[in-house]
Short mmCIF file of C-alpha atoms and ligand atoms in Angstrom, two decimals:
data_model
loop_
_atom_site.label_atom_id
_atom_site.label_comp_id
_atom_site.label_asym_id
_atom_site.label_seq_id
_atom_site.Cartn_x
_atom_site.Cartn_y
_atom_site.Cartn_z
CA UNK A 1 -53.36 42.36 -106.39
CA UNK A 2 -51.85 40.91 -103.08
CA UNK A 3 -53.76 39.77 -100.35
CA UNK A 4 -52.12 40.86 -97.23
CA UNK A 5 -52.08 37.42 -95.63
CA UNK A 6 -49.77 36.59 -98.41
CA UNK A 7 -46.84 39.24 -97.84
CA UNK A 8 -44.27 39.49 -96.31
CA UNK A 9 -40.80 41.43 -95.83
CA UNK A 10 -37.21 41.86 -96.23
CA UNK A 11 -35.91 44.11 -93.32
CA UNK A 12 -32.63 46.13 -95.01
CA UNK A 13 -32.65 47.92 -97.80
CA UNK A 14 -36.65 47.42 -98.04
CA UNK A 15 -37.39 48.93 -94.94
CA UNK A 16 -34.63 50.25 -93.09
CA UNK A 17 -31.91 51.95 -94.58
CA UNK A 18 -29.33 50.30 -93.89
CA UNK A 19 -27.05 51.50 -96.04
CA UNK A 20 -26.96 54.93 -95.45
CA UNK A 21 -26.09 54.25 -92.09
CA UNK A 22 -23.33 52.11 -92.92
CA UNK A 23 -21.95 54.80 -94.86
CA UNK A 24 -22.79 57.54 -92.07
CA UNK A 25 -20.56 54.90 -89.53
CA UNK A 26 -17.79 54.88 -92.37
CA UNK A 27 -17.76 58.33 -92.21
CA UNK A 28 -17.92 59.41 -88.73
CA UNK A 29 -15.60 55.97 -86.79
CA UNK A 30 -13.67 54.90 -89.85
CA UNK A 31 -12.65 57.97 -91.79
CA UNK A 32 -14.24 57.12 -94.83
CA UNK A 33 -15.93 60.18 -96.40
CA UNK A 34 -15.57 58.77 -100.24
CA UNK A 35 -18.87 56.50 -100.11
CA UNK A 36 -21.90 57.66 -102.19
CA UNK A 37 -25.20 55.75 -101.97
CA UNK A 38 -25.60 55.72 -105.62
CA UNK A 39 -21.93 54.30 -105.63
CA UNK A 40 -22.96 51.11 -104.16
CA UNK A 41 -24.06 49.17 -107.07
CA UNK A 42 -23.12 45.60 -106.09
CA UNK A 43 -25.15 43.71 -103.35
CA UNK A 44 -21.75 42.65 -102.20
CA UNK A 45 -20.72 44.69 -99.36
CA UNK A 46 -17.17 42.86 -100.52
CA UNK A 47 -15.21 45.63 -101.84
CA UNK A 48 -17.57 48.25 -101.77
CA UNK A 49 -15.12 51.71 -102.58
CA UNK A 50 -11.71 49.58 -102.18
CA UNK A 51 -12.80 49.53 -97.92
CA UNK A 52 -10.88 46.84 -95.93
CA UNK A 53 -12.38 44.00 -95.08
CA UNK A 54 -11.53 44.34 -91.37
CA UNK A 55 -13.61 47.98 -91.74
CA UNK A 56 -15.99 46.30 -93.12
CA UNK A 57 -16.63 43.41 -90.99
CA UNK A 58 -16.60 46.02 -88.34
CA UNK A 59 -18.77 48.33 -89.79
CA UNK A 60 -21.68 45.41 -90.11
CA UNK A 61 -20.83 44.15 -86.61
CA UNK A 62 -21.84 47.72 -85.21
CA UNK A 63 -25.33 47.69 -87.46
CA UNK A 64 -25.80 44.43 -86.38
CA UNK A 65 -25.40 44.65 -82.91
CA UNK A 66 -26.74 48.16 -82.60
CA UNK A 67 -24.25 49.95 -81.91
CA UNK A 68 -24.30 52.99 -83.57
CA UNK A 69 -25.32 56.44 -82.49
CA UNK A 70 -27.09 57.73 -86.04
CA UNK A 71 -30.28 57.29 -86.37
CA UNK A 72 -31.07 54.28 -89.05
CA UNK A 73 -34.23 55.55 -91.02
CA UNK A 74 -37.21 53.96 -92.26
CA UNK A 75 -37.96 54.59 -96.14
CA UNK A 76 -40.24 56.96 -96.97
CA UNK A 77 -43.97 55.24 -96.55
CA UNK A 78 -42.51 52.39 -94.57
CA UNK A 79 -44.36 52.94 -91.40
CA UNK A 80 -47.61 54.40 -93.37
CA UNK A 81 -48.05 51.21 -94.90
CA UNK A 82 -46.83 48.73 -92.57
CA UNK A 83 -49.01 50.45 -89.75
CA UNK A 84 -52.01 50.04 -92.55
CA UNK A 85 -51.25 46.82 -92.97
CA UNK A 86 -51.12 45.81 -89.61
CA UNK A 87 -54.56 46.86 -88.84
CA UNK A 88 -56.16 44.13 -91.71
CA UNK A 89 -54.05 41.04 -90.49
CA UNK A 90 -51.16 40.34 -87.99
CA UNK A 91 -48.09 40.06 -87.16
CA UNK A 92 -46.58 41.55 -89.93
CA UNK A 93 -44.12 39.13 -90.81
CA UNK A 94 -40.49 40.01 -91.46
CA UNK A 95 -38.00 37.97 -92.93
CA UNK A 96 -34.35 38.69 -92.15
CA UNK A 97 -30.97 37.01 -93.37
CA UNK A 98 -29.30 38.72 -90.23
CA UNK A 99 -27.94 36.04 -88.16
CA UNK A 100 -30.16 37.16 -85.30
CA UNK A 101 -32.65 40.20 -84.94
CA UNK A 102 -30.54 41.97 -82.08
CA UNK A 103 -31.78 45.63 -81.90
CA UNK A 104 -33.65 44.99 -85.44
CA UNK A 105 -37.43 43.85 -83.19
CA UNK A 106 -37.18 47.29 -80.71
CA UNK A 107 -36.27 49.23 -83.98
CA UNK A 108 -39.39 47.57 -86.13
CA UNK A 109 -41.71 48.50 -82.78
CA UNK A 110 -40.33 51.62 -82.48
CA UNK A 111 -39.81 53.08 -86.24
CA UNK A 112 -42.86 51.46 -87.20
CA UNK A 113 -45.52 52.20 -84.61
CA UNK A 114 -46.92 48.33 -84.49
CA UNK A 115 -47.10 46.81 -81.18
CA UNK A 116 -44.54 44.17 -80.63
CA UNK A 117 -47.43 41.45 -81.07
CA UNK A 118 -48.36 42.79 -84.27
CA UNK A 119 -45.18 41.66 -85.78
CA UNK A 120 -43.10 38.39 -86.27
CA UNK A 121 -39.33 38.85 -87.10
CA UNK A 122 -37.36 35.65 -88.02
CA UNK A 123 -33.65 35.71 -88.14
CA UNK A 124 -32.61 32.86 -91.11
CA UNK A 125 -28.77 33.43 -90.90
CA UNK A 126 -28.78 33.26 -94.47
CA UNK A 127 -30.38 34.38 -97.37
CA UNK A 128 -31.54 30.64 -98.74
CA UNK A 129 -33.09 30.20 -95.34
CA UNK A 130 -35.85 32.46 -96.02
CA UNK A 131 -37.67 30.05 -98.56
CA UNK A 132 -38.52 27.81 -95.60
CA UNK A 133 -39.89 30.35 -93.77
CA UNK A 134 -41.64 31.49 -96.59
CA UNK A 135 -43.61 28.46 -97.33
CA UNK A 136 -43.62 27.35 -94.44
CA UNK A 137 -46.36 30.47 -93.22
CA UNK A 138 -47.93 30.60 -96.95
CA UNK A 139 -46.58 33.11 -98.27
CA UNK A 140 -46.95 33.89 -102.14
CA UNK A 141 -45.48 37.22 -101.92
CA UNK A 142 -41.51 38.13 -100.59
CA UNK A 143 -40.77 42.52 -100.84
CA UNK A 144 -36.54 41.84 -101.59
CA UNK A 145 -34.15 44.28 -102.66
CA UNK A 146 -31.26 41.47 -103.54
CA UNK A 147 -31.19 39.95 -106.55
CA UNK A 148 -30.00 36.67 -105.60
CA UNK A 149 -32.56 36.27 -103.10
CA UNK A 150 -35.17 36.77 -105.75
CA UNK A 151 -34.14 33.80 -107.32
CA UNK A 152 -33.98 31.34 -104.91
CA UNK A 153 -37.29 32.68 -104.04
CA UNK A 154 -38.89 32.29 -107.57
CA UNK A 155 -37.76 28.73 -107.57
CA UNK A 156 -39.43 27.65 -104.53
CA UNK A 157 -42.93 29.35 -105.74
CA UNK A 158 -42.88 32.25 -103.46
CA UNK A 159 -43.17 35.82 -106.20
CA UNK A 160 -40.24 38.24 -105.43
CA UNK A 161 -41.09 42.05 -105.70
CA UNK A 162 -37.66 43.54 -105.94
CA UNK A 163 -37.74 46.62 -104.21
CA UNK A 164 -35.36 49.35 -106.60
CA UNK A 165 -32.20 50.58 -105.08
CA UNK A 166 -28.83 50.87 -107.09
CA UNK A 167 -27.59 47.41 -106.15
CA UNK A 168 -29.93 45.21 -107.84
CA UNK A 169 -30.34 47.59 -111.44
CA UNK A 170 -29.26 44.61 -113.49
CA UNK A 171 -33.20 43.02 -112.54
CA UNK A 172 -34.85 41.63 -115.79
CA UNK A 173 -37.09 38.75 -114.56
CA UNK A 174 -38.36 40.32 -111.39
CA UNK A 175 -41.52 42.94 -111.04
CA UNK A 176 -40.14 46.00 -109.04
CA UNK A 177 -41.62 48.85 -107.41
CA UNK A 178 -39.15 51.95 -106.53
CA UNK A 179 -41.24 52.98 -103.13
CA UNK A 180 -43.45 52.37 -100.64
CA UNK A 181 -46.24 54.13 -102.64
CA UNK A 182 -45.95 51.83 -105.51
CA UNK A 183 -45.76 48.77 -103.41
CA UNK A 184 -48.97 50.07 -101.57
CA UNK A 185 -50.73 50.28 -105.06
CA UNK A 186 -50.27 46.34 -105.32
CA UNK A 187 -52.08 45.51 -102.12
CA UNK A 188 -55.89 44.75 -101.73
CA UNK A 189 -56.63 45.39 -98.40
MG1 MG B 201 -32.28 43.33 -97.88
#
């Protein structure tokens, strides 16, 4: 059982989902009606359904600055249990490899109903930065939905719990849950 002290949070693909709107801004300013979330089976947003890399540097410029008129959605439960949470402990923290949060902070407040003190959002820039952060606030516990991550986490002592999505289906080492229910389940509030 976790102790809620000792979680913490990947932002995209674990809460937000980012990748339906990435293929929601393919569609509607690029043209690009082919993309199927179950398609996207490599982390790699490198070649994802033959898509130029100028589309899709452009394409994660818009998420990441915010602009984008389509809604990006929380996962089913998200809220529910961050909200819960939130009332035993704060902030909430939330670990991004975004190079900075941008609109990702009014989004969290927002989507998630927790006041803007209730939550901590660092930016690493990359995805081996978020070990430091890890240890740095004690945490035993990282909720990650890329493989890679998950190891550099495991090797620095913090637990990964992968959360499932078709990207990271080649997990054999990691415990995964496939929704915010079953991730809920593991906490002892
Ligand atoms: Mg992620």
């Amino acid at each position: 059982m976790i102790d809620p002290m000792s979680v913490a949070f990947d932002i995209d693909g674990v809460v937000a989902d980012t990748i339906s709107l990435f293929i929601e801004i393919a569609r509607n300013d690029f043209n690009i009606n082919q993309l199927q979330y179950e398609d996207i089976t490599s982390y790699s947003l490198e070649g994802i359904g033959g898509i130029d890399q100028d589309v899709m540097t452009a394409i994660l410029e818009k998420i990441l600055n915010g602009n984008y008129s389509i809604p990006l959605k929380p996962f089913d439960g998200a809220p529910e249990v961050l909200r819960r949470l939130g009332q035993s402990y704060d902030p909430v923290l939330f670990v991004t490899a975004r190079p900075y949060p941008g609109p990702i902070t009014e989004w969290i407040t927002d989507n998630i109903g927790l006041e803007s003190g209730a939550v901590e959002i660092v930016a690493t820039g990359s995805f081996e930065g978020k070990t430091d952060i890890l240890l740095e606030r004690n945490i035993s516990y990282f909720i990650e939905d890329r493989l890679e991550t998950c190891v550099f986490l495991k090797d620095a002592g913090i637990t990964p719990i992968l959360f499932k999505q078709p990207w990271n289906r080649e997990n054999q080492l990691f415990y995964e849950v496939s929704n915010w229910q079953e991730l809920e389940a593991l906490i002892e509030y």
